[in-house]
Tab-separated table of C-alpha atoms and ligand atoms in Angstrom:
chain	number	residue	atom	x	y	z
A	18	MET	CA	81.271	61.310	-71.622
A	19	LYS	CA	79.321	61.483	-68.305
A	20	VAL	CA	81.881	61.134	-65.736
A	21	LEU	CA	80.950	60.324	-62.050
A	22	ILE	CA	83.843	62.252	-59.896
A	23	THR	CA	83.753	60.938	-56.243
A	24	GLY	CA	85.450	63.542	-53.973
A	25	SER	CA	84.509	66.428	-56.174
A	26	SER	CA	84.687	68.889	-53.465
A	27	GLY	CA	88.040	68.240	-52.953
A	28	GLN	CA	91.179	69.834	-54.751
A	29	ILE	CA	91.623	67.384	-57.651
A	30	GLY	CA	87.930	66.855	-58.125
A	31	THR	CA	87.178	70.424	-58.323
A	32	ASN	CA	89.874	70.663	-60.924
A	33	LEU	CA	89.319	67.584	-62.732
A	34	ALA	CA	85.612	68.854	-63.331
A	35	GLU	CA	86.518	71.712	-64.713
A	36	ARG	CA	88.811	70.567	-67.039
A	37	LEU	CA	86.271	67.550	-68.672
A	38	LEU	CA	83.627	70.642	-68.632
A	39	ALA	CA	85.975	72.684	-70.504
A	40	ASP	CA	86.702	69.574	-73.009
A	41	GLY	CA	83.140	69.701	-73.672
A	42	HIS	CA	82.008	66.434	-71.466
A	43	THR	CA	79.817	66.217	-68.517
A	44	PRO	CA	81.115	65.717	-64.838
A	45	VAL	CA	78.891	64.526	-62.033
A	46	GLY	CA	80.322	65.296	-58.661
A	47	LEU	CA	79.671	63.251	-55.434
A	48	ASP	CA	81.016	64.550	-52.465
A	49	ILE	CA	79.946	64.488	-48.405
A	50	ARG	CA	79.916	68.226	-48.179
A	51	PRO	CA	78.853	71.242	-51.102
A	52	ASN	CA	81.850	72.461	-53.417
A	53	THR	CA	82.792	75.693	-51.879
A	54	TRP	CA	85.011	76.391	-55.090
A	55	THR	CA	82.325	76.329	-58.119
A	56	GLY	CA	78.700	75.597	-59.101
A	57	SER	CA	79.935	74.867	-62.507
A	58	PHE	CA	78.767	71.319	-62.032
A	59	GLU	CA	75.823	69.080	-59.973
A	60	THR	CA	77.473	67.325	-56.699
A	61	ILE	CA	75.374	64.310	-55.456
A	62	LEU	CA	75.561	64.947	-51.738
A	63	MET	CA	76.221	61.286	-50.316
A	64	ASP	CA	78.421	59.623	-47.501
A	65	LEU	CA	79.929	57.122	-49.415
A	66	ALA	CA	81.191	55.238	-46.249
A	67	GLU	CA	77.376	54.826	-45.284
A	68	PRO	CA	75.332	55.170	-48.616
A	69	SER	CA	71.590	54.902	-48.049
A	70	PRO	CA	70.004	51.554	-48.911
A	71	GLY	CA	69.586	51.886	-52.885
A	72	ALA	CA	72.217	54.527	-53.474
A	73	ILE	CA	74.876	52.577	-54.881
A	74	GLU	CA	72.532	50.857	-57.049
A	75	GLY	CA	71.320	54.359	-58.198
A	76	LEU	CA	74.683	55.358	-59.360
A	77	ALA	CA	75.367	52.104	-61.006
A	78	GLU	CA	72.081	52.758	-63.111
A	79	SER	CA	73.270	56.377	-63.664
A	80	ASP	CA	74.840	55.972	-67.433
A	81	PHE	CA	78.460	56.829	-66.376
A	82	ASP	CA	81.047	56.477	-68.993
A	83	CYS	CA	83.483	56.513	-66.538
A	84	ILE	CA	83.882	56.703	-62.545
A	85	VAL	CA	86.927	58.681	-61.013
A	86	HIS	CA	87.144	57.722	-57.348
A	87	LEU	CA	88.769	60.538	-55.743
A	88	ALA	CA	87.165	60.728	-52.191
A	89	ALA	CA	89.399	60.094	-49.157
A	90	HIS	CA	90.554	61.432	-46.079
A	91	ALA	CA	94.127	62.313	-47.505
A	92	LYS	CA	96.129	63.549	-44.771
A	93	VAL	CA	98.815	61.595	-43.575
A	94	PHE	CA	99.689	62.210	-40.321
A	95	GLU	CA	96.399	63.027	-39.230
A	96	LEU	CA	95.469	59.341	-40.333
A	97	VAL	CA	98.412	58.096	-38.067
A	98	GLU	CA	96.630	60.053	-35.056
A	99	ASN	CA	93.296	58.392	-36.147
A	100	PRO	CA	93.976	55.222	-37.830
A	101	SER	CA	89.593	54.337	-38.245
A	102	LYS	CA	89.688	57.557	-41.193
A	103	ALA	CA	92.184	54.960	-42.791
A	104	PHE	CA	89.792	51.988	-42.754
A	105	GLU	CA	87.097	54.280	-43.853
A	106	ASN	CA	88.779	55.385	-47.086
A	107	VAL	CA	88.816	51.615	-47.984
A	108	ARG	CA	85.149	51.456	-47.196
A	109	LEU	CA	84.405	54.582	-49.890
A	110	LEU	CA	86.733	52.712	-52.395
A	111	PHE	CA	84.508	49.587	-51.873
A	112	HIS	CA	81.116	51.330	-52.460
A	113	ALA	CA	82.500	53.123	-55.260
A	114	LEU	CA	83.859	50.003	-56.941
A	115	GLU	CA	80.692	48.055	-55.914
A	116	ALA	CA	78.789	51.005	-58.490
A	117	ALA	CA	81.495	50.238	-61.293
A	118	ARG	CA	80.786	46.568	-60.666
A	119	MET	CA	76.956	46.734	-61.029
A	120	GLY	CA	77.039	49.010	-63.742
A	121	ALA	CA	80.031	47.534	-65.639
A	122	VAL	CA	81.530	51.272	-65.585
A	123	PRO	CA	85.346	51.679	-66.311
A	124	PHE	CA	86.654	52.841	-63.069
A	125	ILE	CA	89.718	55.219	-62.275
A	126	PHE	CA	91.265	55.090	-58.570
A	127	GLY	CA	93.550	57.888	-57.366
A	128	SER	CA	96.031	56.406	-55.550
A	129	SER	CA	99.246	58.017	-53.744
A	130	ARG	CA	102.700	57.339	-54.024
A	131	GLU	CA	102.492	56.221	-50.463
A	132	VAL	CA	101.806	53.018	-51.816
A	133	TYR	CA	105.755	52.826	-52.126
A	134	GLY	CA	106.805	53.645	-48.822
A	135	ASP	CA	109.949	55.270	-47.805
A	136	ILE	CA	112.152	53.103	-49.960
A	137	MET	CA	114.824	55.843	-51.110
A	138	ARG	CA	115.257	54.988	-54.169
A	139	ALA	CA	116.622	57.711	-56.703
A	140	THR	CA	113.660	57.327	-58.837
A	141	THR	CA	110.633	54.852	-58.355
A	142	GLU	CA	109.038	53.159	-61.209
A	143	GLU	CA	105.208	51.366	-60.590
A	144	SER	CA	107.043	47.865	-60.477
A	145	HIS	CA	109.064	48.926	-57.434
A	146	ALA	CA	105.852	48.649	-55.147
A	147	ASP	CA	106.244	46.365	-52.490
A	148	PHE	CA	103.097	45.787	-50.727
A	149	VAL	CA	104.930	44.417	-47.280
A	150	VAL	CA	106.162	48.162	-46.905
A	151	ALA	CA	103.358	50.191	-45.347
A	152	GLU	CA	104.373	53.079	-43.621
A	153	SER	CA	100.939	54.465	-42.738
A	154	PRO	CA	97.434	53.323	-41.923
A	155	TYR	CA	97.055	56.107	-44.883
A	156	SER	CA	99.793	53.767	-47.573
A	157	ALA	CA	97.738	51.140	-46.118
A	158	SER	CA	94.305	52.367	-47.037
A	159	LYS	CA	96.031	53.014	-50.467
A	160	ILE	CA	97.327	49.521	-50.868
A	161	ALA	CA	93.913	47.954	-49.778
A	162	GLY	CA	92.487	50.048	-52.121
A	163	GLU	CA	94.722	49.310	-55.633
A	164	ALA	CA	94.242	45.804	-54.588
A	165	PHE	CA	90.540	45.900	-54.467
A	166	VAL	CA	90.762	47.539	-57.859
A	167	TYR	CA	93.338	44.759	-59.283
A	168	SER	CA	91.122	41.955	-57.961
A	169	TYR	CA	87.594	43.571	-59.278
A	170	GLY	CA	89.682	43.775	-62.864
A	171	ARG	CA	90.359	39.864	-62.585
A	172	CYS	CA	86.851	38.559	-60.739
A	173	TYR	CA	84.521	40.439	-62.699
A	174	GLY	CA	86.492	42.078	-65.788
A	175	LEU	CA	86.361	45.634	-64.276
A	176	ARG	CA	88.667	47.758	-66.635
A	177	HIS	CA	90.391	49.949	-64.515
A	178	LEU	CA	93.283	52.497	-63.853
A	179	VAL	CA	95.096	53.551	-61.130
A	180	PHE	CA	96.944	56.648	-60.476
A	181	ARG	CA	99.624	57.497	-57.989
A	182	PHE	CA	99.577	61.380	-57.224
A	183	SER	CA	102.413	62.625	-55.259
A	184	ASN	CA	102.249	66.193	-53.554
A	185	VAL	CA	100.018	68.005	-56.119
A	186	TYR	CA	99.568	71.640	-55.431
A	187	GLY	CA	97.781	74.658	-57.010
A	188	ARG	CA	94.303	75.829	-57.712
A	189	PHE	CA	91.882	75.060	-54.835
A	190	ASP	CA	94.208	73.507	-52.494
A	191	ASN	CA	94.012	76.558	-49.998
A	192	ASP	CA	91.436	75.450	-47.807
A	193	LEU	CA	94.174	75.370	-44.842
A	194	GLU	CA	91.440	75.043	-42.165
A	195	ARG	CA	90.351	71.457	-43.754
A	196	LEU	CA	93.849	70.352	-45.303
A	197	GLU	CA	97.330	71.598	-44.256
A	198	ARG	CA	99.289	70.943	-47.221
A	199	VAL	CA	102.984	72.018	-47.495
A	200	VAL	CA	102.975	74.366	-50.579
A	201	PRO	CA	99.763	76.239	-50.008
A	202	LEU	CA	101.092	76.585	-45.808
A	203	PHE	CA	104.491	77.617	-46.669
A	204	ILE	CA	103.515	80.225	-49.273
A	205	LYS	CA	100.548	81.677	-46.616
A	206	ARG	CA	102.786	81.774	-43.741
A	207	MET	CA	105.806	83.634	-45.818
A	208	ILE	CA	103.052	86.172	-47.253
A	209	GLU	CA	102.227	86.820	-43.802
A	210	ASP	CA	106.099	86.656	-42.211
A	211	GLN	CA	105.054	83.754	-39.803
A	212	PRO	CA	107.905	81.401	-39.090
A	213	LEU	CA	107.432	77.882	-40.624
A	214	THR	CA	108.363	74.104	-39.455
A	215	ILE	CA	110.239	71.761	-41.855
A	216	TYR	CA	109.446	68.201	-40.936
A	217	GLY	CA	112.567	66.526	-42.207
A	218	PRO	CA	115.296	68.667	-44.011
A	219	GLU	CA	116.439	65.760	-45.852
A	220	LYS	CA	113.128	65.288	-47.656
A	221	ILE	CA	113.123	65.244	-51.260
A	222	LEU	CA	109.504	65.066	-52.965
A	223	ASP	CA	107.794	64.905	-56.412
A	224	PHE	CA	105.437	68.395	-56.486
A	225	THR	CA	103.033	68.392	-59.267
A	226	TYR	CA	101.182	71.073	-60.282
A	227	VAL	CA	97.471	70.368	-60.600
A	228	ASP	CA	96.867	71.602	-64.142
A	229	ASP	CA	99.470	68.431	-65.294
A	230	CYS	CA	97.852	65.777	-62.967
A	231	VAL	CA	94.526	66.521	-64.400
A	232	ALA	CA	95.953	66.261	-67.800
A	233	GLY	CA	97.043	62.961	-66.904
A	234	ILE	CA	94.014	62.078	-65.606
A	235	ALA	CA	91.870	63.136	-68.532
A	236	ALA	CA	94.119	61.439	-70.708
A	237	GLY	CA	93.340	58.282	-68.779
A	238	ILE	CA	89.528	58.776	-69.095
A	239	GLU	CA	89.628	58.891	-72.903
A	240	ARG	CA	91.904	56.116	-73.085
A	241	LEU	CA	90.266	53.734	-70.681
A	242	VAL	CA	86.771	54.593	-71.994
A	243	ALA	CA	88.054	54.495	-75.733
A	244	GLY	CA	89.548	50.980	-74.623
A	245	THR	CA	92.993	51.506	-76.112
A	246	VAL	CA	94.380	51.414	-72.515
A	247	SER	CA	93.303	49.520	-69.489
A	248	ASN	CA	94.281	48.158	-66.414
A	249	GLU	CA	97.352	50.115	-66.185
A	250	THR	CA	99.072	51.905	-62.977
A	251	PHE	CA	100.721	54.918	-63.521
A	252	ASN	CA	102.818	57.328	-61.744
A	253	LEU	CA	101.451	60.812	-62.352
A	254	ALA	CA	104.019	63.352	-61.221
A	255	SER	CA	106.628	65.982	-62.299
A	256	GLY	CA	109.680	63.496	-62.382
A	257	ARG	CA	111.761	65.870	-60.744
A	258	GLY	CA	112.374	65.972	-56.513
A	259	TYR	CA	113.220	69.157	-54.420
A	260	THR	CA	114.447	69.362	-51.084
A	261	LEU	CA	111.956	71.342	-48.620
A	262	SER	CA	114.570	74.254	-48.303
A	263	ALA	CA	114.207	74.534	-51.936
A	264	LEU	CA	110.678	74.631	-52.147
A	265	VAL	CA	111.081	77.563	-49.156
A	266	GLU	CA	113.341	79.300	-51.514
A	267	ILE	CA	111.429	79.338	-54.828
A	268	ILE	CA	108.567	80.893	-52.437
A	269	GLY	CA	111.157	83.397	-50.983
A	270	GLU	CA	112.279	83.944	-54.503
A	271	ALA	CA	108.894	84.519	-55.743
A	272	ILE	CA	107.278	86.706	-53.294
A	273	GLY	CA	110.603	88.593	-52.541
A	274	LYS	CA	110.839	87.656	-48.860
A	275	LYS	CA	113.190	85.189	-46.671
A	276	GLY	CA	111.395	82.306	-44.762
A	277	GLN	CA	112.119	82.225	-41.061
A	278	VAL	CA	112.466	78.124	-40.701
A	279	THR	CA	113.013	75.770	-38.170
A	280	PHE	CA	114.293	72.100	-39.277
A	281	GLU	CA	112.488	69.259	-37.160
A	282	PRO	CA	112.773	65.429	-37.275
A	283	THR	CA	110.310	63.858	-40.302
A	284	ARG	CA	107.182	62.633	-38.492
A	285	PRO	CA	106.022	58.994	-38.214
A	286	GLY	CA	104.452	57.775	-41.267
A	287	GLU	CA	106.180	60.268	-43.544
A	288	VAL	CA	108.066	59.503	-46.999
A	289	THR	CA	111.735	61.399	-47.053
A	290	ARG	CA	112.399	60.583	-50.553
A	291	TYR	CA	110.365	59.924	-53.538
A	292	VAL	CA	110.553	60.966	-57.360
A	293	ALA	CA	108.591	59.522	-59.972
A	294	ASP	CA	109.838	57.725	-63.175
A	295	ILE	CA	106.609	59.164	-65.538
A	296	SER	CA	108.008	57.195	-68.535
A	297	LYS	CA	105.143	55.023	-68.487
A	298	ALA	CA	102.390	58.080	-68.102
A	299	ARG	CA	104.087	59.626	-71.436
A	300	ARG	CA	104.485	56.281	-73.008
A	301	LEU	CA	100.759	55.186	-73.016
A	302	LEU	CA	98.936	58.616	-72.412
A	303	GLY	CA	101.289	61.281	-73.849
A	304	TYR	CA	101.259	62.749	-70.518
A	305	GLN	CA	103.656	65.651	-70.623
A	306	PRO	CA	103.924	67.453	-67.248
A	307	LYS	CA	104.222	71.478	-68.272
A	308	THR	CA	104.849	73.323	-65.208
A	309	THR	CA	108.404	73.395	-63.390
A	310	LEU	CA	107.972	74.268	-59.213
A	311	GLU	CA	109.272	77.869	-59.702
A	312	LYS	CA	106.434	78.455	-62.593
A	313	GLY	CA	103.866	76.377	-60.426
A	314	VAL	CA	104.607	78.490	-57.519
A	315	LEU	CA	104.364	81.824	-59.164
A	316	LYS	CA	100.357	80.544	-60.185
A	317	GLU	CA	99.576	79.665	-56.976
A	318	ILE	CA	100.479	82.998	-55.406
A	319	GLU	CA	98.922	84.608	-58.258
A	320	TRP	CA	95.575	82.757	-57.655
A	321	ALA	CA	95.776	83.029	-53.811
A	322	ARG	CA	96.342	86.780	-54.050
A	323	ALA	CA	93.220	86.400	-56.556
A	324	MET	CA	91.317	84.704	-54.073
A	325	GLN	CA	91.863	86.939	-51.125
A	326	SER	CA	90.707	89.940	-52.815
A	327	SER	CA	87.817	88.466	-54.091
B	430	LIG	N1	96.542	66.019	-53.238
B	430	LIG	C1	97.553	65.507	-53.218
B	430	LIG	O1	98.893	65.868	-53.065
B	430	LIG	C2	97.274	63.771	-53.586
B	430	LIG	C3	98.727	62.881	-53.189
B	430	LIG	C4	98.343	61.617	-53.490
B	430	LIG	C5	97.053	60.915	-53.228
B	430	LIG	N2	95.810	61.679	-53.471
B	430	LIG	C6	94.656	61.472	-53.287
B	430	LIG	O2	94.106	61.925	-54.302
B	430	LIG	C7	92.554	62.136	-54.128
B	430	LIG	C8	91.995	63.064	-54.188
B	430	LIG	O3	92.920	64.337	-53.562
B	430	LIG	P1	92.351	65.944	-53.297
B	430	LIG	O4	93.780	66.511	-52.953
B	430	LIG	O5	91.517	66.212	-53.974
B	430	LIG	O6	91.746	65.372	-51.769
B	430	LIG	P2	90.495	66.317	-50.896
B	430	LIG	O7	90.705	65.989	-49.550
B	430	LIG	O8	90.965	67.370	-51.343
B	430	LIG	O9	89.042	65.733	-51.411
B	430	LIG	C9	88.660	64.726	-50.893
B	430	LIG	C10	87.219	64.683	-51.018
B	430	LIG	O10	86.933	63.603	-50.223
B	430	LIG	C11	85.856	64.045	-49.662
B	430	LIG	N3	85.206	62.961	-48.855
B	430	LIG	C12	85.880	62.455	-47.850
B	430	LIG	N4	85.140	61.517	-47.220
B	430	LIG	C13	83.832	61.117	-48.121
B	430	LIG	C14	82.745	60.568	-47.583
B	430	LIG	N5	82.499	59.882	-46.403
B	430	LIG	N6	81.512	60.517	-48.456
B	430	LIG	C15	81.952	61.282	-49.788
B	430	LIG	N7	82.973	62.201	-50.174
B	430	LIG	C16	84.119	61.955	-48.792
B	430	LIG	C17	85.836	64.960	-49.261
B	430	LIG	O11	84.708	65.879	-48.448
B	430	LIG	C18	86.946	65.957	-49.848
B	430	LIG	O12	86.088	66.958	-50.863
B	430	LIG	C19	92.355	61.592	-52.692
B	430	LIG	O13	92.054	59.828	-52.888
B	430	LIG	C20	93.891	61.549	-51.851
B	430	LIG	O14	94.212	60.613	-50.948
B	430	LIG	C21	96.374	63.164	-53.300
């Protein structure tokens, strides 16, 4: 299969492309910046927010079997401070979706648990989304994105899947200058004996090891292209919740240190409780997350150390 992955220089895109290569497929990346992790697949350099004339038509005519749209500004709090980037997320999605519509290419959208808002349920299943609750401009951009995808399904018969990710961590996530994510950030600070701040000690979140996330997307691509699963929305996460204090303890155990932690209130726009109900992905995609947070943190530390010494 030839699969276009937008946002392919980012964490999930890079891992997905490598997984597809390993499975014998041909991933083609598209990103505004080159891939700094690997040269193992082609990357089309393009600003998907402002594509040049004919660029989207060119993508539509490129015989892709599937388009996986992951390109986005993905930092929740940064988008609270700069909401125009959330609006740009919708433009990115729109252009990718137009390429899919023109070429009649099955489409996968990388959405987020942020579409649920901060609804404080024990576990959250897909039907719990209530689009009146938009916790932040980033949530709004994902809700708008999903709405566009569903509308293209209805109006143009575009076959699609939507995946709602949650705190994906692991390989290719530690370029902290670009994207400050909690797992690599805490690991780095604890290895360097620096203090760390937990915004919202009460937060309970669902952390997903990237190989599990990518296995779920790969299963989705196969079924969507084969026509056995279409027009469905899935939580793709671990199904287990951890507090951020528990995360610090797990990292501390793995590196043999105790974190120097300061607690601050949750910042505006942040979700404080999310544990995914993943039974639908298990049922329809055979999704089976394999990596506990304890094991995933160990793998991430190993990878970060290997990167440091290379
Ligand atoms: N990683 C997570 O925990 C998580 C959780 C929920 C949802 N998501 C969503 O999954 C997707 C992938 O996440 P990620 O962690 O790989 O993010 P990432 O930031 O690592 O990758 C996103 C990529 O999009 C690219 N991009 C941004 N603007 C662009 C433009 N104008 N044109 C072309 N490319 C552009 C960036 O350069 C980047 O490489 C995103 O849509 C994100 O919102 C991620």
